[in-house]
Short mmCIF file of C-alpha atoms in Angstrom, two decimals:
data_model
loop_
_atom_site.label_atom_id
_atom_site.label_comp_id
_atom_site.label_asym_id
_atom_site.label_seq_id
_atom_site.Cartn_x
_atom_site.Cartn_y
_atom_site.Cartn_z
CA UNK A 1 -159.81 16.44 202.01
CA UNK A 2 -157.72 15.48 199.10
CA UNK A 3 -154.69 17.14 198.13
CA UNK A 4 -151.41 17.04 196.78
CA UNK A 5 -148.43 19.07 197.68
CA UNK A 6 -145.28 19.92 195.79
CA UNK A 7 -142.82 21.72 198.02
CA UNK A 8 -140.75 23.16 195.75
CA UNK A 9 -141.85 26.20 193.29
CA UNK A 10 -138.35 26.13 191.61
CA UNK A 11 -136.26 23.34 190.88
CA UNK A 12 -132.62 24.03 189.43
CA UNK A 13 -129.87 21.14 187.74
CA UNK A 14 -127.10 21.32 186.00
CA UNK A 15 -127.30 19.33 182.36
CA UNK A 16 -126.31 15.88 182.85
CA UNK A 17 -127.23 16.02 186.35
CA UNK A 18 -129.58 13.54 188.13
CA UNK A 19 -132.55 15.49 188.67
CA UNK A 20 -135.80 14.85 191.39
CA UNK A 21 -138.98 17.02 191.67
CA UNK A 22 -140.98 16.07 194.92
CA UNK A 23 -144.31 15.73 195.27
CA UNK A 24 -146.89 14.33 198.84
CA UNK A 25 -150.60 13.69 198.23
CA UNK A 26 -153.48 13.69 200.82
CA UNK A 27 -156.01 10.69 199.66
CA UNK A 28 -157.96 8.16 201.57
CA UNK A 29 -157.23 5.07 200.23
CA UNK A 30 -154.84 3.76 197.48
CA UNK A 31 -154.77 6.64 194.79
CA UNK A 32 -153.81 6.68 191.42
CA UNK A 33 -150.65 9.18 191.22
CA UNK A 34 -149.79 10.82 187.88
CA UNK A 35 -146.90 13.61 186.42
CA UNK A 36 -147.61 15.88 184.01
CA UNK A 37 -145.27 18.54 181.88
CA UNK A 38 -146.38 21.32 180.35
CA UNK A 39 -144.09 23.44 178.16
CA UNK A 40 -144.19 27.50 178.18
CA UNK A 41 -148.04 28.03 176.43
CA UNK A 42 -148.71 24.84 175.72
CA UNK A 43 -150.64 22.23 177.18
CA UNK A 44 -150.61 19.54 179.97
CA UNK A 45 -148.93 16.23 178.13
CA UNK A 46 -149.20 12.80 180.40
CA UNK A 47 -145.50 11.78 181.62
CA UNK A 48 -146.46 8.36 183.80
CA UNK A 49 -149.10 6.82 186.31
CA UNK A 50 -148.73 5.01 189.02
CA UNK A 51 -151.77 2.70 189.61
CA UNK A 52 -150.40 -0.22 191.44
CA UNK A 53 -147.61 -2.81 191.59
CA UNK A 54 -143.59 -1.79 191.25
CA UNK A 55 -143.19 1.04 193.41
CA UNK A 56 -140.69 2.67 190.43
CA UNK A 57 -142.84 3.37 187.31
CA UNK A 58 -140.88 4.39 184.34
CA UNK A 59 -142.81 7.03 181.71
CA UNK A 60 -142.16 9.30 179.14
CA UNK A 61 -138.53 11.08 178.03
CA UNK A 62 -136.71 8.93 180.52
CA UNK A 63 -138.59 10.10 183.21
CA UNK A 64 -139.70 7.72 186.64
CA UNK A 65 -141.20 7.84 189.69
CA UNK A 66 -141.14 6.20 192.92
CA UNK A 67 -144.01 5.56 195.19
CA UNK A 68 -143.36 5.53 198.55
CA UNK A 69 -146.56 4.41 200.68
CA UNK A 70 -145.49 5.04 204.26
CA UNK A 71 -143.95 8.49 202.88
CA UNK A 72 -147.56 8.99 200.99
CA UNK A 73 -144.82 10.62 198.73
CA UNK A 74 -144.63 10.02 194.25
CA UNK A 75 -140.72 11.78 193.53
CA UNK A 76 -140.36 13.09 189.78
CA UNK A 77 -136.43 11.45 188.49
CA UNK A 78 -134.58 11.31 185.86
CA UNK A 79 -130.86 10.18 185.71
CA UNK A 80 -129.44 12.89 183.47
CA UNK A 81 -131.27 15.81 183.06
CA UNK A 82 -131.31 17.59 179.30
CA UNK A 83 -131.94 21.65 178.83
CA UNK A 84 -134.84 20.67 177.01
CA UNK A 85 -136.50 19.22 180.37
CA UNK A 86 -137.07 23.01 181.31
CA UNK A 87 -140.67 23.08 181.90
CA UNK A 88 -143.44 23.35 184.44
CA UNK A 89 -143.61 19.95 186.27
CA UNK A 90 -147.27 18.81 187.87
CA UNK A 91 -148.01 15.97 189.97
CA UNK A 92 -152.11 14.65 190.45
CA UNK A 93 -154.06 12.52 192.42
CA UNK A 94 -157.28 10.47 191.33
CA UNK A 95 -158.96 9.63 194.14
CA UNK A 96 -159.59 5.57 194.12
CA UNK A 97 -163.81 5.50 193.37
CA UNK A 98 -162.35 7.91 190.02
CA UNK A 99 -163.43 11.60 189.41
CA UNK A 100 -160.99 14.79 188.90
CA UNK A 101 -157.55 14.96 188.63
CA UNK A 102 -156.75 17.27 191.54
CA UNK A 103 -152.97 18.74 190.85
CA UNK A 104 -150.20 19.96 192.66
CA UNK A 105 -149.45 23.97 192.63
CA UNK A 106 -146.51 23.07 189.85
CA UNK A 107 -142.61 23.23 190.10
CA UNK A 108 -140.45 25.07 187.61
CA UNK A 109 -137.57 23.16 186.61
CA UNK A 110 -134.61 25.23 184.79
CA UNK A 111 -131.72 22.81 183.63
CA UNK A 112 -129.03 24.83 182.81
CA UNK A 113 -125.89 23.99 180.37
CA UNK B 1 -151.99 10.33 167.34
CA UNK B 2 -155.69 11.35 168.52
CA UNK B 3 -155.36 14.63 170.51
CA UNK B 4 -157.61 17.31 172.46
CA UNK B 5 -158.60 20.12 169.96
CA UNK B 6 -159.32 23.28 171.51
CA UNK B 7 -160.82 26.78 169.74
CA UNK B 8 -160.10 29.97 169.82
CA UNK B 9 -156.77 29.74 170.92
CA UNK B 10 -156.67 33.04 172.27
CA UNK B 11 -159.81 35.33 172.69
CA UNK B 12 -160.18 39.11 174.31
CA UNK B 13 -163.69 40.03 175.10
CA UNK B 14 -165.05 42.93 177.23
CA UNK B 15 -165.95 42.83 180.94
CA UNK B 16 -169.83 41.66 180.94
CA UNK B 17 -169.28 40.00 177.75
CA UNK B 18 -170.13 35.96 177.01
CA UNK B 19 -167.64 33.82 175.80
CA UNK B 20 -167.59 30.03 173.88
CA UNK B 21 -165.15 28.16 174.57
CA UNK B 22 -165.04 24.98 172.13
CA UNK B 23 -163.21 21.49 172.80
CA UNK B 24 -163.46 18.44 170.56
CA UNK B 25 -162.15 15.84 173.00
CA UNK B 26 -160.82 12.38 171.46
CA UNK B 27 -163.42 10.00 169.43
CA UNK B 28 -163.61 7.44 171.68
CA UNK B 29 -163.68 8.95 175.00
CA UNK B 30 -166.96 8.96 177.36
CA UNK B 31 -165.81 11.58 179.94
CA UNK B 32 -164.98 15.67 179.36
CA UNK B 33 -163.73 18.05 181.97
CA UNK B 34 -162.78 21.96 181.98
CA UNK B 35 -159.97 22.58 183.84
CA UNK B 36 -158.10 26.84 184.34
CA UNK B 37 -154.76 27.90 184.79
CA UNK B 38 -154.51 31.37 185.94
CA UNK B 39 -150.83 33.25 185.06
CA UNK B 40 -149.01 29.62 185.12
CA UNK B 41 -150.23 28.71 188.49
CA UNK B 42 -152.48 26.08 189.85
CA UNK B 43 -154.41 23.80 187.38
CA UNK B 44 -158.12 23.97 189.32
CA UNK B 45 -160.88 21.50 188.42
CA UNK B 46 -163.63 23.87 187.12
CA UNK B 47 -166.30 20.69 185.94
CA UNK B 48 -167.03 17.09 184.58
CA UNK B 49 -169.47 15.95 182.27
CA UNK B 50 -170.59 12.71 181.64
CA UNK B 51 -173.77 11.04 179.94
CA UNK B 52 -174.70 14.62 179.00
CA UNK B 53 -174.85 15.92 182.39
CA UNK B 54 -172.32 17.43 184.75
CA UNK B 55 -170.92 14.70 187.44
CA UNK B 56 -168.79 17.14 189.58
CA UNK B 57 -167.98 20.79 189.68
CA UNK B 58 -166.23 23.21 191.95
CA UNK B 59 -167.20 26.00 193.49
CA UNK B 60 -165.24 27.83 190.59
CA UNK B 61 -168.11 26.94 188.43
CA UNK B 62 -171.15 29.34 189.52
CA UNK B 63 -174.21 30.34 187.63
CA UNK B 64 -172.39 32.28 185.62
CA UNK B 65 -170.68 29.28 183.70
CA UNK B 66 -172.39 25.83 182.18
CA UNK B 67 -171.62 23.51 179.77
CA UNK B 68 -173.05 21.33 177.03
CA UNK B 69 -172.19 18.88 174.42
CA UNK B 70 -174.41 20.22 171.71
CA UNK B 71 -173.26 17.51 169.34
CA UNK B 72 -171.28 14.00 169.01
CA UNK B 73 -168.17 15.89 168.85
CA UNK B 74 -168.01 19.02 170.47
CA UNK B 75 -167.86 19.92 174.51
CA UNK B 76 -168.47 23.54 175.08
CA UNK B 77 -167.90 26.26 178.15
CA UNK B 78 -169.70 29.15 178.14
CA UNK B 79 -169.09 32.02 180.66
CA UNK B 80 -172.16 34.00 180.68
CA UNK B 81 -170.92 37.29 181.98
CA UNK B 82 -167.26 37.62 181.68
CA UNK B 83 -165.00 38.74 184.78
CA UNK B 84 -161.77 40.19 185.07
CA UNK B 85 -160.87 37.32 187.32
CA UNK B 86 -162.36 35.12 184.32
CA UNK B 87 -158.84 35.78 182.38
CA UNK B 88 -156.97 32.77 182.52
CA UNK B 89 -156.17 29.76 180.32
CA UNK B 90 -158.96 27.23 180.25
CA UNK B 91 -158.12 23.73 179.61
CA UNK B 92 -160.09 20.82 178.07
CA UNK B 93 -159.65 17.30 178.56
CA UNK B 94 -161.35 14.01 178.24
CA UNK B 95 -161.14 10.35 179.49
CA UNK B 96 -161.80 7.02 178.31
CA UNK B 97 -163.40 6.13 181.60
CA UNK B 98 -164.06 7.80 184.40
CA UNK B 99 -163.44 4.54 187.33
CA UNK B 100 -160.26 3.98 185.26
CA UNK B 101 -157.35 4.20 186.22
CA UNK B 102 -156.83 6.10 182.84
CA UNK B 103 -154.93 9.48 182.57
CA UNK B 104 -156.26 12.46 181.22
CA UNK B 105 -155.90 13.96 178.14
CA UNK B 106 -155.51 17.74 177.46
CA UNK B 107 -155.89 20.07 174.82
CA UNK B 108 -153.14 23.11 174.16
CA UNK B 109 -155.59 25.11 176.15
CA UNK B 110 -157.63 28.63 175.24
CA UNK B 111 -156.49 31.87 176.63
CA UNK B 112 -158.76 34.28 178.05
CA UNK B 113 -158.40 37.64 178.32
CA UNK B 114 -160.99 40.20 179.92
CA UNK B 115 -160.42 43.74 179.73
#
């Protein structure tokens, strides 16, 4: 079965602070790995992909992500986290042949002042 | 930018009642899915539609729901006879290509409430 775990419901940093939001996937095959944000009642906005190539894919608002093969693991980063990157943070699989997105169960991150 | 356009934004209906939910996905795109949200949580895969017909659904999606893309434009969800488990944000979102390696895009979402 395909799935993808992210172990942490709450993620807190300081501002300024390098920040990392973990996420493991389940997937025969090479998937295609992807992080989404979505801000308090609004919708799910595409951060970056990983589809192949450099393990470290850089994406939206200074965010990357490093895939880790042997780890089956694709980490959230960001160098210096702002206030304004308080949201709810989802990782998703695509399975190789295509189909759904199937997502993680979300992490909250607070940055705090 | 082109976005995901979703209608109502917020709806209350009666237990046993049906419900419409509308999406216009983006112009250009050939593949439309309906995703929920329940109180924050998990985003679950409810169904894809492609070609006019559904491709994949979960076991979410019963008798009680279907789809249909009456139009060029619009992708609808109807839930025949509303639950109070129904209540729950339901997202919209459509591809370029399925096989892609393409990310999805969503719409701000419709909120559900059944009373």
């Amino acid at each position: 079965a395909q799935s993808v775990a992210q172990p942490e419901d709450q993620v807190n940093v300081a501002e300024g602070n390098p920040l990392t939001v973990k996420c493991t996937y389940s997937v025969s095959g090479n998937p295609y790995l992807f992080w989404y944000v979505q801000y308090p009642n609004r919708g799910l906005q595409f951060l970056l992909k990983y589809i192949t190539g450099d393990n470290l894919v850089k994406g939206s608002y200074g965010f990357e992500a490093e895939f880790n093969k042997s780890q089956t693991s694709f980490h959230l980063k960001k160098p210096s986290a702002l206030v304004s990157d308080s949201a709810l943070y989802f990782c998703a699989v695509r399975p190789p042949r295509g189909g759904k997105l199937i997502f993680g169960q979300g992490t909250e991150l607070s940055v705090k002042p | 930018e082109p976005e995901v356009t979703q209608t109502p934004s917020h709806q209350v209906t009666q237990m046993g009642q049906e419900v419409i939910l509308r999406c216009v996905p983006i112009s250009n795109h050939l593949y439309f899915y309906w995703y929920r949200q329940i109180l924050g949580q998990k985003v679950e895969f409810l169904v894809s539609f492609y070609n006019n017909e559904i491709s994949e659904k979960s076991e979410i999606f019963d008798d009680q729901f279907s789809v249909e893309r009456p139009d060029g434009s619009n992708f609808t969800l109807k839930i025949r006879s509303t639950k109070l488990e129904d209540s729950a944000m339901y997202f919209c979102a459509s591809g370029f290509r399925d096989r892609d390696t393409g990310e999805l895009f969503f719409g701000e979402g419709s909120r559900l409430t059944v009373l």
